[in-house]
Short mmCIF file of C-alpha atoms in Angstrom, two decimals:
data_model
loop_
_atom_site.label_atom_id
_atom_site.label_comp_id
_atom_site.label_asym_id
_atom_site.label_seq_id
_atom_site.Cartn_x
_atom_site.Cartn_y
_atom_site.Cartn_z
CA MET A 1 0.39 0.46 0.04
CA SER A 2 1.42 3.46 -0.49
CA ILE A 3 1.80 6.45 1.27
CA SER A 4 0.74 9.88 0.59
CA GLU A 5 3.37 12.65 1.30
CA SER A 6 0.92 14.53 3.75
CA THR A 7 0.24 11.25 5.89
CA ALA A 8 3.99 10.94 5.76
CA ARG A 9 4.97 14.54 6.83
CA ARG A 10 1.80 14.29 9.31
CA TYR A 11 3.52 11.64 11.04
CA GLU A 12 6.58 12.56 11.06
CA LEU A 13 5.27 15.83 12.83
CA GLN A 14 3.91 14.23 15.89
CA ASP A 15 5.85 11.19 16.83
CA PRO A 16 9.60 12.18 17.13
CA ASP A 17 9.98 8.22 17.38
CA VAL A 18 8.96 8.54 14.09
CA ARG A 19 12.21 11.59 12.77
CA LEU A 20 14.68 9.04 14.93
CA MET A 21 14.40 6.49 12.16
CA LEU A 22 13.69 8.71 9.16
CA LEU A 23 17.24 9.70 11.18
CA VAL A 24 18.49 6.06 10.98
CA ARG A 25 17.18 6.36 7.11
CA ASP A 26 19.65 8.99 7.13
CA ASP A 27 22.66 6.16 8.31
CA ASP A 28 21.76 8.11 11.52
CA ALA A 29 23.78 5.59 13.74
CA ALA A 30 23.52 7.69 16.50
CA ALA A 31 19.67 7.76 15.37
CA PHE A 32 19.33 4.56 15.46
CA GLU A 33 21.22 3.60 18.87
CA GLU A 34 18.92 5.53 20.47
CA LEU A 35 15.69 4.24 19.42
CA MET A 36 16.88 0.66 20.61
CA LEU A 37 17.33 2.51 24.35
CA ARG A 38 14.21 3.29 23.72
CA TYR A 39 12.34 0.03 22.95
CA GLN A 40 14.80 -3.17 23.74
CA ARG A 41 13.58 -3.59 26.98
CA ARG A 42 9.93 -3.08 25.82
CA VAL A 43 10.22 -5.90 22.46
CA VAL A 44 12.00 -8.07 24.74
CA THR A 45 9.40 -8.59 27.17
CA VAL A 46 6.53 -8.97 24.65
CA LEU A 47 8.76 -11.73 23.21
CA GLU A 48 9.39 -13.01 25.89
CA HIS A 49 5.90 -13.39 27.07
CA LEU A 50 4.85 -14.56 23.26
CA VAL A 51 8.02 -17.51 23.10
CA GLY A 52 7.50 -18.11 27.10
CA LYS A 53 12.09 -17.99 27.08
CA ARG A 54 14.71 -14.98 27.78
CA ASP A 55 17.19 -15.81 26.65
CA LEU A 56 15.34 -16.78 22.35
CA ALA A 57 12.99 -13.41 23.06
CA GLU A 58 16.47 -11.70 23.46
CA ASP A 59 18.38 -13.15 20.15
CA LEU A 60 14.31 -12.51 18.72
CA ALA A 61 14.89 -8.76 19.84
CA GLN A 62 18.10 -8.62 17.70
CA ASP A 63 16.62 -10.11 14.50
CA VAL A 64 13.72 -7.76 15.01
CA PHE A 65 16.24 -4.48 15.47
CA MET A 66 18.47 -6.09 12.65
CA ARG A 67 14.87 -5.95 10.77
CA VAL A 68 14.72 -2.26 11.42
CA TYR A 69 18.22 -1.27 10.16
CA ARG A 70 18.03 -3.50 7.04
CA SER A 71 15.78 -2.23 6.10
CA ARG A 72 15.49 1.54 6.84
CA LYS A 73 16.23 2.74 3.09
CA SER A 74 12.93 2.28 2.20
CA TYR A 75 10.98 3.41 5.84
CA VAL A 76 8.62 5.43 4.66
CA PRO A 77 5.86 6.67 7.63
CA GLY A 78 2.61 5.71 7.39
CA SER A 79 1.52 5.14 10.92
CA ARG A 80 3.44 5.84 14.70
CA PHE A 81 7.18 3.90 14.29
CA SER A 82 5.54 1.77 17.77
CA THR A 83 3.28 0.37 15.49
CA TRP A 84 5.56 -0.46 12.25
CA LEU A 85 8.33 -1.51 14.97
CA PHE A 86 5.48 -4.17 16.53
CA THR A 87 4.44 -5.23 13.24
CA ILE A 88 7.98 -7.10 13.26
CA VAL A 89 7.84 -7.87 16.74
CA ASN A 90 4.41 -10.21 15.14
CA ASN A 91 6.43 -11.65 12.31
CA VAL A 92 9.01 -12.41 14.32
CA ALA A 93 7.68 -14.12 16.53
CA SER A 94 5.00 -15.74 14.52
CA ASN A 95 7.80 -17.55 12.54
CA ALA A 96 10.12 -18.37 15.85
CA ARG A 97 7.09 -19.92 16.96
CA ARG A 98 6.27 -21.78 14.45
CA SER A 99 9.51 -22.71 13.86
CA LEU A 100 9.76 -24.54 17.60
CA ALA A 101 6.10 -25.99 17.13
CA ARG A 102 7.64 -28.84 14.09
CA ARG A 103 10.63 -28.52 16.13
CA LYS A 104 8.28 -30.13 19.30
CA GLU A 105 5.52 -32.09 16.85
CA VAL A 106 8.36 -35.07 17.01
CA GLN A 107 8.49 -34.88 20.57
CA VAL A 108 4.39 -34.95 21.54
CA THR A 109 3.37 -38.06 21.97
CA ASN A 110 6.53 -39.21 24.81
CA ALA A 111 5.16 -36.03 26.89
CA ALA A 112 1.62 -37.12 26.41
CA GLU A 113 2.47 -40.28 28.16
CA GLN A 114 4.66 -39.04 30.71
CA SER A 115 1.50 -36.01 31.68
CA GLY A 116 -0.57 -39.14 32.34
CA SER A 117 -3.91 -37.10 33.97
CA GLN A 118 -2.62 -34.57 34.10
CA PRO A 119 -4.81 -31.53 31.61
CA ALA A 120 -3.33 -30.62 28.21
CA ASN A 121 -4.96 -27.98 27.83
CA PRO A 122 -3.46 -25.05 29.74
CA MET A 123 -7.13 -23.30 31.14
CA GLU A 124 -6.96 -26.68 32.23
CA ARG A 125 -4.44 -26.11 34.78
CA ILE A 126 -4.56 -22.95 35.88
CA ALA A 127 -7.51 -24.41 37.03
CA THR A 128 -6.35 -27.47 38.40
CA ALA A 129 -4.14 -25.51 40.32
CA ALA A 130 -6.75 -23.09 41.55
CA SER A 131 -8.73 -25.46 42.54
CA GLY A 132 -5.65 -26.78 44.88
CA MET A 133 -4.61 -23.89 47.11
CA MET A 134 -5.90 -22.61 50.35
CA PRO A 135 -8.80 -20.41 49.81
CA THR A 136 -8.72 -18.22 52.79
CA ARG A 137 -4.68 -17.81 52.11
CA GLN A 138 -4.59 -13.72 50.60
CA LEU A 139 -1.71 -14.35 47.19
CA ASP A 140 1.48 -11.68 47.51
CA LYS A 141 2.32 -10.69 44.87
CA SER A 142 4.74 -12.67 43.55
CA GLU A 143 2.55 -15.67 43.34
CA MET A 144 -0.34 -13.58 41.50
CA GLY A 145 2.69 -11.98 38.82
CA SER A 146 3.07 -15.39 38.35
CA ILE A 147 -0.10 -16.54 37.77
CA VAL A 148 -1.44 -13.76 35.23
CA ARG A 149 1.36 -14.49 33.55
CA GLN A 150 0.39 -18.24 33.22
CA ALA A 151 -3.04 -16.98 31.77
CA VAL A 152 -1.98 -14.20 30.21
CA GLU A 153 0.16 -17.74 28.16
CA SER A 154 -2.69 -20.06 28.31
CA LEU A 155 -4.12 -17.24 24.96
CA ASN A 156 -3.83 -18.44 21.83
CA GLU A 157 -1.06 -16.37 19.70
CA ARG A 158 -3.35 -13.55 18.70
CA GLN A 159 -5.16 -12.81 21.64
CA ARG A 160 -2.01 -12.73 23.51
CA MET A 161 -0.61 -10.84 21.20
CA ALA A 162 -3.31 -7.75 20.63
CA VAL A 163 -3.22 -8.60 25.35
CA LEU A 164 0.58 -7.30 25.50
CA LEU A 165 0.35 -4.41 22.92
CA SER A 166 -2.99 -2.90 24.48
CA LYS A 167 -1.74 -3.85 27.95
CA PHE A 168 2.16 -3.07 27.65
CA GLU A 169 2.06 -0.45 24.79
CA GLU A 170 -1.56 0.69 25.29
CA MET A 171 -1.85 0.90 21.76
CA SER A 172 -5.04 1.75 20.47
CA TYR A 173 -7.65 -0.52 18.51
CA ALA A 174 -6.59 1.09 15.38
CA ASP A 175 -3.11 1.17 15.92
CA ILE A 176 -3.38 -2.80 17.78
CA ALA A 177 -5.09 -4.00 14.37
CA GLU A 178 -2.46 -2.01 12.08
CA THR A 179 0.38 -3.88 13.58
CA MET A 180 -1.97 -7.42 13.45
CA GLY A 181 -3.29 -7.04 10.21
CA MET A 182 -6.25 -6.75 11.42
CA SER A 183 -9.17 -4.62 11.30
CA VAL A 184 -11.14 -3.05 14.29
CA GLN A 185 -13.72 -4.75 14.52
CA ALA A 186 -11.82 -8.02 14.35
CA ILE A 187 -9.35 -6.59 17.35
CA LYS A 188 -12.26 -5.15 19.67
CA SER A 189 -13.54 -9.36 19.31
CA LEU A 190 -9.85 -10.78 19.99
CA LEU A 191 -9.68 -8.47 22.88
CA SER A 192 -13.78 -9.47 24.53
CA ARG A 193 -12.62 -13.35 24.12
CA ALA A 194 -8.27 -13.09 25.53
CA ARG A 195 -10.80 -10.23 28.47
CA ALA A 196 -13.47 -13.73 29.01
CA ASN A 197 -10.67 -16.40 28.70
CA LEU A 198 -7.93 -13.71 31.22
CA LYS A 199 -11.07 -14.07 33.85
CA GLU A 200 -11.87 -17.55 33.93
CA ALA A 201 -8.57 -17.94 34.18
CA LEU A 202 -8.24 -16.13 36.80
CA GLN A 203 -11.55 -16.23 38.74
CA PRO A 204 -10.12 -19.17 41.34
CA TYR A 205 -6.86 -16.39 42.58
CA LEU A 206 -9.91 -13.00 43.56
CA GLN A 207 -11.88 -12.06 45.26
CA GLU A 208 -15.61 -11.89 45.00
CA GLY A 209 -14.47 -13.37 41.59
CA THR A 210 -12.93 -9.29 39.71
CA VAL A 211 -10.01 -9.32 37.10
CA PRO A 212 -8.34 -6.47 38.10
#
């Protein structure tokens, strides 16, 4: 899709990170370093939630920024810089998850045999863990954080990405839709289902059945 000059100019004026990326396009190394400083931690955090491994997330983050650098000469601002960047993050994470899934295919049968009667569905595992907890004991912050992370990881890939962009990056429906290549209405439906799934997973741990 071609980007009009007026659209590019609008984002250049509105978004300081777009202006930095335009300097990167002109081979400004300091501007690229500044963008990495601003976004590296955020990118690693989102990737870790998506792939489940910190070391892999850090490797993938390097791949993301290499893609940003390699595509600098063709960069034209058609959105906020963060929207463009997390579109790359989404693609890199999807490729990595497909690669991991292919590697795990040969292990599925053995893993299923070893798991015995343990529920295979992540949501079921959360519910099983919840049923064994003392209802009168208050969870501390680290326990609750771990439970929330497990609940987020139980979402499917699209739901998880939408939640991460909404909660961590505070993106609008429109920006999430552009990042994920979906319509705004589809993103609203996706987030609605994700929130319902999270509420179901977390409800046993929360007083009065509410999700913060």
